[in-house]
Structure formats: structure tokens, C-alpha cells
mmCIF file of C-alpha atoms in Angstrom:
data_model
loop_
_atom_site.group_PDB
_atom_site.id
_atom_site.type_symbol
_atom_site.label_atom_id
_atom_site.label_comp_id
_atom_site.label_asym_id
_atom_site.label_seq_id
_atom_site.Cartn_x
_atom_site.Cartn_y
_atom_site.Cartn_z
ATOM 1 C CA UNK A 1 -78.222 21.556 152.246
ATOM 2 C CA UNK A 2 -80.850 20.206 154.633
ATOM 3 C CA UNK A 3 -83.373 19.922 151.767
ATOM 4 C CA UNK A 4 -80.755 18.266 149.536
ATOM 5 C CA UNK A 5 -79.871 15.708 152.217
ATOM 6 C CA UNK A 6 -83.549 14.933 152.753
ATOM 7 C CA UNK A 7 -84.015 14.500 148.977
ATOM 8 C CA UNK A 8 -81.033 12.135 148.693
ATOM 9 C CA UNK A 9 -82.237 10.123 151.688
ATOM 10 C CA UNK A 10 -85.676 9.760 150.070
ATOM 11 C CA UNK A 11 -84.123 8.537 146.809
ATOM 12 C CA UNK A 12 -81.996 5.966 148.645
ATOM 13 C CA UNK A 13 -84.960 4.788 150.697
ATOM 14 C CA UNK A 14 -87.122 4.329 147.607
ATOM 15 C CA UNK A 15 -84.343 2.479 145.812
ATOM 16 C CA UNK A 16 -83.906 0.160 148.786
ATOM 17 C CA UNK A 17 -87.599 -0.622 149.071
ATOM 18 C CA UNK A 18 -87.876 -1.243 145.344
ATOM 19 C CA UNK A 19 -85.138 -3.868 145.490
ATOM 20 C CA UNK A 20 -86.135 -7.513 144.955
ATOM 21 C CA UNK A 21 -87.380 -9.294 148.057
ATOM 22 C CA UNK A 22 -87.252 -6.185 150.243
ATOM 23 C CA UNK A 23 -88.463 -7.187 153.705
ATOM 24 C CA UNK A 24 -92.069 -6.095 154.209
ATOM 25 C CA UNK A 25 -92.486 -4.788 150.664
ATOM 26 C CA UNK A 26 -94.836 -6.669 148.342
ATOM 27 C CA UNK A 27 -94.653 -6.937 144.589
ATOM 28 C CA UNK A 28 -96.467 -8.625 141.761
ATOM 29 C CA UNK A 29 -94.436 -11.166 139.821
ATOM 30 C CA UNK A 30 -93.258 -9.633 136.556
ATOM 31 C CA UNK A 31 -91.038 -10.566 133.619
ATOM 32 C CA UNK A 32 -88.913 -8.800 131.031
ATOM 33 C CA UNK A 33 -88.246 -10.582 127.720
ATOM 34 C CA UNK A 34 -85.018 -9.238 126.259
ATOM 35 C CA UNK A 35 -84.097 -11.871 123.670
ATOM 36 C CA UNK A 36 -86.143 -14.445 121.770
ATOM 37 C CA UNK A 37 -85.570 -17.958 123.044
ATOM 38 C CA UNK A 38 -83.750 -16.804 126.188
ATOM 39 C CA UNK A 39 -84.788 -16.827 129.814
ATOM 40 C CA UNK A 40 -86.784 -13.741 130.765
ATOM 41 C CA UNK A 41 -85.644 -11.596 133.673
ATOM 42 C CA UNK A 42 -87.913 -11.767 136.703
ATOM 43 C CA UNK A 43 -88.231 -9.086 139.344
ATOM 44 C CA UNK A 44 -86.409 -11.530 141.627
ATOM 45 C CA UNK A 45 -83.574 -13.686 140.338
ATOM 46 C CA UNK A 46 -83.627 -17.468 140.307
ATOM 47 C CA UNK A 47 -80.898 -17.484 142.962
ATOM 48 C CA UNK A 48 -82.836 -15.105 145.229
ATOM 49 C CA UNK A 49 -85.961 -17.236 144.970
ATOM 50 C CA UNK A 50 -84.091 -20.508 145.462
ATOM 51 C CA UNK A 51 -82.943 -19.243 148.863
ATOM 52 C CA UNK A 52 -86.594 -19.586 149.911
ATOM 53 C CA UNK A 53 -87.252 -22.821 148.049
ATOM 54 C CA UNK A 54 -89.074 -20.927 145.276
ATOM 55 C CA UNK A 55 -88.671 -21.174 141.496
ATOM 56 C CA UNK A 56 -89.802 -19.589 138.260
ATOM 57 C CA UNK A 57 -87.731 -21.241 135.525
ATOM 58 C CA UNK A 58 -85.649 -24.328 134.837
ATOM 59 C CA UNK A 59 -82.289 -24.953 133.220
ATOM 60 C CA UNK A 60 -81.160 -22.927 130.222
ATOM 61 C CA UNK A 61 -79.463 -26.073 128.893
ATOM 62 C CA UNK A 62 -82.524 -28.311 128.707
ATOM 63 C CA UNK A 63 -85.321 -27.892 126.159
ATOM 64 C CA UNK A 64 -88.043 -28.813 128.596
ATOM 65 C CA UNK A 65 -91.389 -27.124 129.240
ATOM 66 C CA UNK A 66 -93.374 -27.206 132.477
ATOM 67 C CA UNK A 67 -97.081 -26.603 131.866
ATOM 68 C CA UNK A 68 -99.103 -25.046 134.679
ATOM 69 C CA UNK A 69 -102.717 -23.889 134.850
ATOM 70 C CA UNK A 70 -104.423 -21.629 137.406
ATOM 71 C CA UNK A 71 -108.147 -21.611 138.112
ATOM 72 C CA UNK A 72 -110.675 -20.492 140.685
ATOM 73 C CA UNK A 73 -113.725 -22.030 139.012
ATOM 74 C CA UNK A 74 -114.697 -24.369 136.193
ATOM 75 C CA UNK A 75 -116.416 -23.234 133.005
ATOM 76 C CA UNK A 76 -116.333 -26.295 130.805
ATOM 77 C CA UNK A 77 -112.905 -26.327 129.151
ATOM 78 C CA UNK A 78 -110.803 -28.446 131.503
ATOM 79 C CA UNK A 79 -111.925 -31.893 130.340
ATOM 80 C CA UNK A 80 -110.954 -31.006 126.767
ATOM 81 C CA UNK A 81 -107.595 -29.675 127.925
ATOM 82 C CA UNK A 82 -106.971 -32.924 129.790
ATOM 83 C CA UNK A 83 -107.719 -34.827 126.573
ATOM 84 C CA UNK A 84 -105.069 -32.783 124.742
ATOM 85 C CA UNK A 85 -102.518 -33.225 127.532
ATOM 86 C CA UNK A 86 -103.093 -36.984 127.386
ATOM 87 C CA UNK A 87 -102.645 -36.990 123.614
ATOM 88 C CA UNK A 88 -99.275 -35.273 123.944
ATOM 89 C CA UNK A 89 -98.240 -37.160 127.094
ATOM 90 C CA UNK A 90 -97.744 -33.776 128.738
ATOM 91 C CA UNK A 91 -97.941 -33.656 132.545
ATOM 92 C CA UNK A 92 -99.227 -30.408 134.007
ATOM 93 C CA UNK A 93 -99.722 -28.743 137.366
ATOM 94 C CA UNK A 94 -103.114 -27.237 138.173
ATOM 95 C CA UNK A 95 -102.947 -24.557 140.877
ATOM 96 C CA UNK A 96 -106.507 -24.451 142.142
ATOM 97 C CA UNK A 97 -108.470 -22.408 144.644
ATOM 98 C CA UNK A 98 -110.192 -24.395 147.396
ATOM 99 C CA UNK A 99 -113.752 -24.085 146.098
ATOM 100 C CA UNK A 100 -112.682 -25.547 142.735
ATOM 101 C CA UNK A 101 -111.390 -28.686 144.431
ATOM 102 C CA UNK A 102 -114.537 -28.928 146.532
ATOM 103 C CA UNK A 103 -116.938 -28.368 143.630
ATOM 104 C CA UNK A 104 -115.224 -30.430 140.893
ATOM 105 C CA UNK A 105 -114.268 -33.746 142.508
ATOM 106 C CA UNK A 106 -114.462 -35.773 139.291
ATOM 107 C CA UNK A 107 -112.097 -33.440 137.464
ATOM 108 C CA UNK A 108 -109.701 -33.447 140.411
ATOM 109 C CA UNK A 109 -109.672 -37.233 140.555
ATOM 110 C CA UNK A 110 -109.111 -37.379 136.797
ATOM 111 C CA UNK A 111 -106.167 -34.960 137.045
ATOM 112 C CA UNK A 112 -104.541 -37.102 139.699
ATOM 113 C CA UNK A 113 -105.263 -40.391 137.911
ATOM 114 C CA UNK A 114 -103.694 -39.066 134.701
ATOM 115 C CA UNK A 115 -100.483 -38.025 136.418
ATOM 116 C CA UNK A 116 -101.030 -34.305 136.861
ATOM 117 C CA UNK A 117 -100.235 -32.290 139.969
ATOM 118 C CA UNK A 118 -102.874 -30.323 141.843
ATOM 119 C CA UNK A 119 -101.174 -27.429 143.608
ATOM 120 C CA UNK A 120 -102.325 -25.051 146.314
ATOM 121 C CA UNK A 121 -103.621 -21.674 145.113
ATOM 122 C CA UNK A 122 -105.155 -20.776 148.530
ATOM 123 C CA UNK A 123 -108.712 -21.091 149.766
ATOM 124 C CA UNK A 124 -110.047 -17.605 148.993
ATOM 125 C CA UNK A 125 -107.489 -16.139 146.533
ATOM 126 C CA UNK A 126 -106.517 -13.145 148.708
ATOM 127 C CA UNK A 127 -103.510 -10.849 148.496
ATOM 128 C CA UNK A 128 -101.282 -13.094 150.594
ATOM 129 C CA UNK A 129 -98.672 -10.352 151.021
ATOM 130 C CA UNK A 130 -101.118 -8.630 153.401
ATOM 131 C CA UNK A 131 -101.155 -11.662 155.689
ATOM 132 C CA UNK A 132 -98.400 -11.167 158.241
ATOM 133 C CA UNK A 133 -99.481 -13.859 160.705
ATOM 134 C CA UNK A 134 -98.323 -17.391 159.916
ATOM 135 C CA UNK A 135 -101.454 -18.893 161.461
ATOM 136 C CA UNK A 136 -103.668 -16.942 159.036
ATOM 137 C CA UNK A 137 -101.309 -17.844 156.199
ATOM 138 C CA UNK A 138 -101.467 -21.512 157.208
ATOM 139 C CA UNK A 139 -105.272 -21.450 157.292
ATOM 140 C CA UNK A 140 -105.481 -20.341 153.644
ATOM 141 C CA UNK A 141 -103.428 -23.392 152.679
ATOM 142 C CA UNK A 142 -104.829 -25.921 155.144
ATOM 143 C CA UNK A 143 -108.415 -25.452 153.980
ATOM 144 C CA UNK A 144 -107.313 -26.372 150.450
ATOM 145 C CA UNK A 145 -105.435 -29.370 151.846
ATOM 146 C CA UNK A 146 -108.620 -30.508 153.575
ATOM 147 C CA UNK A 147 -110.731 -30.316 150.413
ATOM 148 C CA UNK A 148 -108.082 -32.202 148.439
ATOM 149 C CA UNK A 149 -107.896 -34.904 151.110
ATOM 150 C CA UNK A 150 -111.685 -35.263 151.110
ATOM 151 C CA UNK A 151 -111.804 -35.616 147.326
ATOM 152 C CA UNK A 152 -108.784 -37.846 146.722
ATOM 153 C CA UNK A 153 -107.955 -39.504 150.026
ATOM 154 C CA UNK A 154 -104.414 -38.221 149.562
ATOM 155 C CA UNK A 155 -102.286 -35.352 150.808
ATOM 156 C CA UNK A 156 -101.942 -32.445 148.400
ATOM 157 C CA UNK A 157 -98.501 -31.974 146.807
ATOM 158 C CA UNK A 158 -96.649 -29.200 148.630
ATOM 159 C CA UNK A 159 -96.572 -26.758 145.705
ATOM 160 C CA UNK A 160 -97.951 -23.249 146.162
ATOM 161 C CA UNK A 161 -98.613 -20.358 143.802
ATOM 162 C CA UNK A 162 -99.468 -16.938 145.276
ATOM 163 C CA UNK A 163 -102.731 -15.483 143.940
ATOM 164 C CA UNK A 164 -101.981 -12.993 141.155
ATOM 165 C CA UNK A 165 -98.292 -13.606 141.809
ATOM 166 C CA UNK A 166 -98.268 -11.055 144.631
ATOM 167 C CA UNK A 167 -95.643 -11.846 147.246
ATOM 168 C CA UNK A 168 -92.996 -10.574 149.613
ATOM 169 C CA UNK A 169 -90.069 -12.101 151.470
ATOM 170 C CA UNK A 170 -92.196 -12.903 154.521
ATOM 171 C CA UNK A 171 -94.630 -14.883 152.326
ATOM 172 C CA UNK A 172 -91.827 -16.919 150.832
ATOM 173 C CA UNK A 173 -90.465 -17.676 154.287
ATOM 174 C CA UNK A 174 -93.880 -18.701 155.635
ATOM 175 C CA UNK A 175 -94.580 -20.993 152.689
ATOM 176 C CA UNK A 176 -91.156 -22.554 153.145
ATOM 177 C CA UNK A 177 -91.719 -23.049 156.867
ATOM 178 C CA UNK A 178 -95.000 -24.805 156.087
ATOM 179 C CA UNK A 179 -93.186 -27.214 153.765
ATOM 180 C CA UNK A 180 -94.293 -25.629 150.482
ATOM 181 C CA UNK A 181 -92.329 -24.860 147.341
ATOM 182 C CA UNK A 182 -93.463 -21.572 145.798
ATOM 183 C CA UNK A 183 -93.769 -21.717 142.003
ATOM 184 C CA UNK A 184 -93.986 -18.599 139.839
ATOM 185 C CA UNK A 185 -93.691 -18.691 136.027
ATOM 186 C CA UNK A 186 -91.472 -17.600 133.138
ATOM 187 C CA UNK A 187 -94.107 -17.291 130.411
ATOM 188 C CA UNK A 188 -97.744 -16.164 130.472
ATOM 189 C CA UNK A 189 -100.131 -14.023 128.473
ATOM 190 C CA UNK A 190 -103.439 -12.207 128.939
ATOM 191 C CA UNK A 191 -105.750 -15.229 128.897
ATOM 192 C CA UNK A 192 -107.694 -14.841 132.166
ATOM 193 C CA UNK A 193 -110.308 -12.259 131.161
ATOM 194 C CA UNK A 194 -113.293 -14.210 129.870
ATOM 195 C CA UNK A 195 -114.909 -11.020 128.598
ATOM 196 C CA UNK A 196 -111.865 -10.175 126.487
ATOM 197 C CA UNK A 197 -110.351 -13.401 125.219
ATOM 198 C CA UNK A 198 -107.354 -13.083 122.868
ATOM 199 C CA UNK A 199 -107.586 -14.354 119.326
ATOM 200 C CA UNK A 200 -105.774 -17.489 118.230
ATOM 201 C CA UNK A 201 -103.168 -15.377 116.396
ATOM 202 C CA UNK A 202 -102.581 -13.117 119.396
ATOM 203 C CA UNK A 203 -102.076 -16.103 121.663
ATOM 204 C CA UNK A 204 -99.642 -17.858 119.336
ATOM 205 C CA UNK A 205 -97.635 -14.667 118.793
ATOM 206 C CA UNK A 206 -97.122 -14.448 122.558
ATOM 207 C CA UNK A 207 -96.543 -18.113 123.330
ATOM 208 C CA UNK A 208 -94.310 -19.244 120.460
ATOM 209 C CA UNK A 209 -91.557 -16.576 120.151
ATOM 210 C CA UNK A 210 -91.137 -16.293 123.928
ATOM 211 C CA UNK A 211 -90.718 -20.000 124.600
ATOM 212 C CA UNK A 212 -87.344 -20.903 126.125
ATOM 213 C CA UNK A 213 -85.580 -23.864 127.723
ATOM 214 C CA UNK A 214 -86.875 -24.548 131.213
ATOM 215 C CA UNK A 215 -90.035 -22.498 130.666
ATOM 216 C CA UNK A 216 -92.684 -22.623 133.374
ATOM 217 C CA UNK A 217 -95.792 -21.631 131.439
ATOM 218 C CA UNK A 218 -98.775 -20.157 133.249
ATOM 219 C CA UNK A 219 -102.122 -20.596 131.501
ATOM 220 C CA UNK A 220 -105.707 -20.535 132.747
ATOM 221 C CA UNK A 221 -107.971 -23.497 132.112
ATOM 222 C CA UNK A 222 -110.912 -21.075 132.199
ATOM 223 C CA UNK A 223 -109.733 -19.618 128.871
ATOM 224 C CA UNK A 224 -111.718 -20.471 125.750
ATOM 225 C CA UNK A 225 -108.747 -19.478 123.609
ATOM 226 C CA UNK A 226 -106.514 -21.971 125.390
ATOM 227 C CA UNK A 227 -109.065 -24.721 124.755
ATOM 228 C CA UNK A 228 -108.906 -23.909 121.043
ATOM 229 C CA UNK A 229 -105.125 -23.569 120.608
ATOM 230 C CA UNK A 230 -103.763 -26.187 123.027
ATOM 231 C CA UNK A 231 -103.335 -29.052 120.580
ATOM 232 C CA UNK A 232 -101.721 -26.787 117.989
ATOM 233 C CA UNK A 233 -99.529 -25.116 120.610
ATOM 234 C CA UNK A 234 -98.164 -28.342 122.095
ATOM 235 C CA UNK A 235 -97.601 -29.766 118.603
ATOM 236 C CA UNK A 236 -95.588 -26.672 117.681
ATOM 237 C CA UNK A 237 -93.498 -26.878 120.841
ATOM 238 C CA UNK A 238 -92.613 -30.489 120.084
ATOM 239 C CA UNK A 239 -91.680 -29.547 116.513
ATOM 240 C CA UNK A 240 -89.303 -26.976 118.027
ATOM 241 C CA UNK A 241 -87.542 -29.759 119.923
ATOM 242 C CA UNK A 242 -89.146 -29.309 123.345
ATOM 243 C CA UNK A 243 -90.477 -32.007 125.652
ATOM 244 C CA UNK A 244 -92.862 -31.761 128.595
ATOM 245 C CA UNK A 245 -92.014 -32.625 132.198
ATOM 246 C CA UNK A 246 -93.713 -32.410 135.586
ATOM 247 C CA UNK A 247 -92.804 -29.712 138.095
ATOM 248 C CA UNK A 248 -91.328 -32.493 140.210
ATOM 249 C CA UNK A 249 -88.608 -32.721 137.551
ATOM 250 C CA UNK A 250 -87.904 -28.982 137.864
ATOM 251 C CA UNK A 251 -87.568 -29.193 141.630
ATOM 252 C CA UNK A 252 -85.380 -32.299 141.484
ATOM 253 C CA UNK A 253 -83.009 -30.504 139.107
ATOM 254 C CA UNK A 254 -82.490 -27.662 141.590
ATOM 255 C CA UNK A 255 -81.122 -29.835 144.375
#
């Protein structure tokens, strides 16, 4: 009996710690696509995230797409992507690591001038779930704020994306306390590995069938494949009846 009780206690403990937003536990953001054209299921629900001022998807009733890009460095594709976004009048959010903002001032100023958002992706791209002290957490964000201020003369928009999507409840609380909205995503694909870029067909097979109303799409502007497919992809989305909006629209709809 003693062994059985210990076994049952272990099962319950594991189940509790595996639950979404378990205090102290960290997880990587993940999605399950169960039906074409429908919202995917995240490992935290939209309601759970909204409690912390965090989001991953918009309304199921509105055929709108929110384009977001992550990057820690520049490798020559961003200017072309900005040209395509301008052609399609598609605002985007670029979640950038601090050194990118510091090293690419002309691109940053162009993003801002053309109506895009530059979001905070931390200074050094660490596992933020391992940072338990709010002062250390703040430092990762404030250094990015400083670089953005130096480059643009403005304050950075208070939008934050955890590196690699790794987070826990404490992280969400700290970001919220620092005035940031945490933004995850509802659609992404394996585009970040420059040594193993997907083909055009692979990319389109991931990004077209899984599109859904309110989609927050995560792409990487370091991806050669994305630079090749972007015009075709955005054209296809518009043919499917979608329009593009800024993340500010998503956040305003949640209030």
C-alpha cells in the first residue's frame, strides 16, 4: 500500500507540474493543429495568457493575419522582405535581439519609417525562464530599449517575445509588471536553420493549409526561403480573403 500511495502521489505531482502555467515550471511554446483553417491549440489557452497580458492568436471571426519576424542578426534578406511588405501594404512586427538593433541602424529606422513595429527579443537571447530575479529580467529588456532609443530617438514599443518561446508564469508576470505585452504565435515552421533551409514547396505546404483567422505568424528574416516565397505567400493569403494588420490591432481587440 505504501508503494502504491507513493506511486499515485508521483503521478499526481507530475500531472500538476505539467499543467499550463504551473508556477516555477518552464515550457517551450507549442501548438497542435487539429483542423485545417481553425485555431491551433497552444500549451496555454488564450484566456490563461490574457490573464498576464499575453497573446498568441486573434479573433476566430476575423480573417486577419499578423506578421511577425524574429532575428538575432542580419544576413542580407531583410531589405527585400521590407520591399515585399510595402508592396502588399502589410505591417509587421520584428522581434529583435539587442545587437541587431545596435548593428543595423539603417534597417531599424526603415522599419519604423514604414510603419512596422520593432519588439523586444532580449539583449542576449537567454532562456528567460531561468531568470528568477526581476532586476536581471529587466536588464535583458532595458539594454534593448537603450539601443532602440539610440538608433531611433524613440521609446521601443512594449512588446516582448521570449527567446525560443520558453517561458513560465513568473516570466509572464515580470514582463507584465515591466509594462510589456508578451506575444507568442499561432503559426510557424522550421525556417531558422540556415544550414537546412526548407524548399519552397515545403514552406508553402506548412504555411497555406494551417492559416487561420487571427493568425500570428512567426517567421525569421534570416531565412533565404522566406525571402524567396514572401511575395507569393502574401499574394496567396490575400486571394484567400485575408488582410494584414499590426499587432497593435490584435491588442486593441482584446480589451
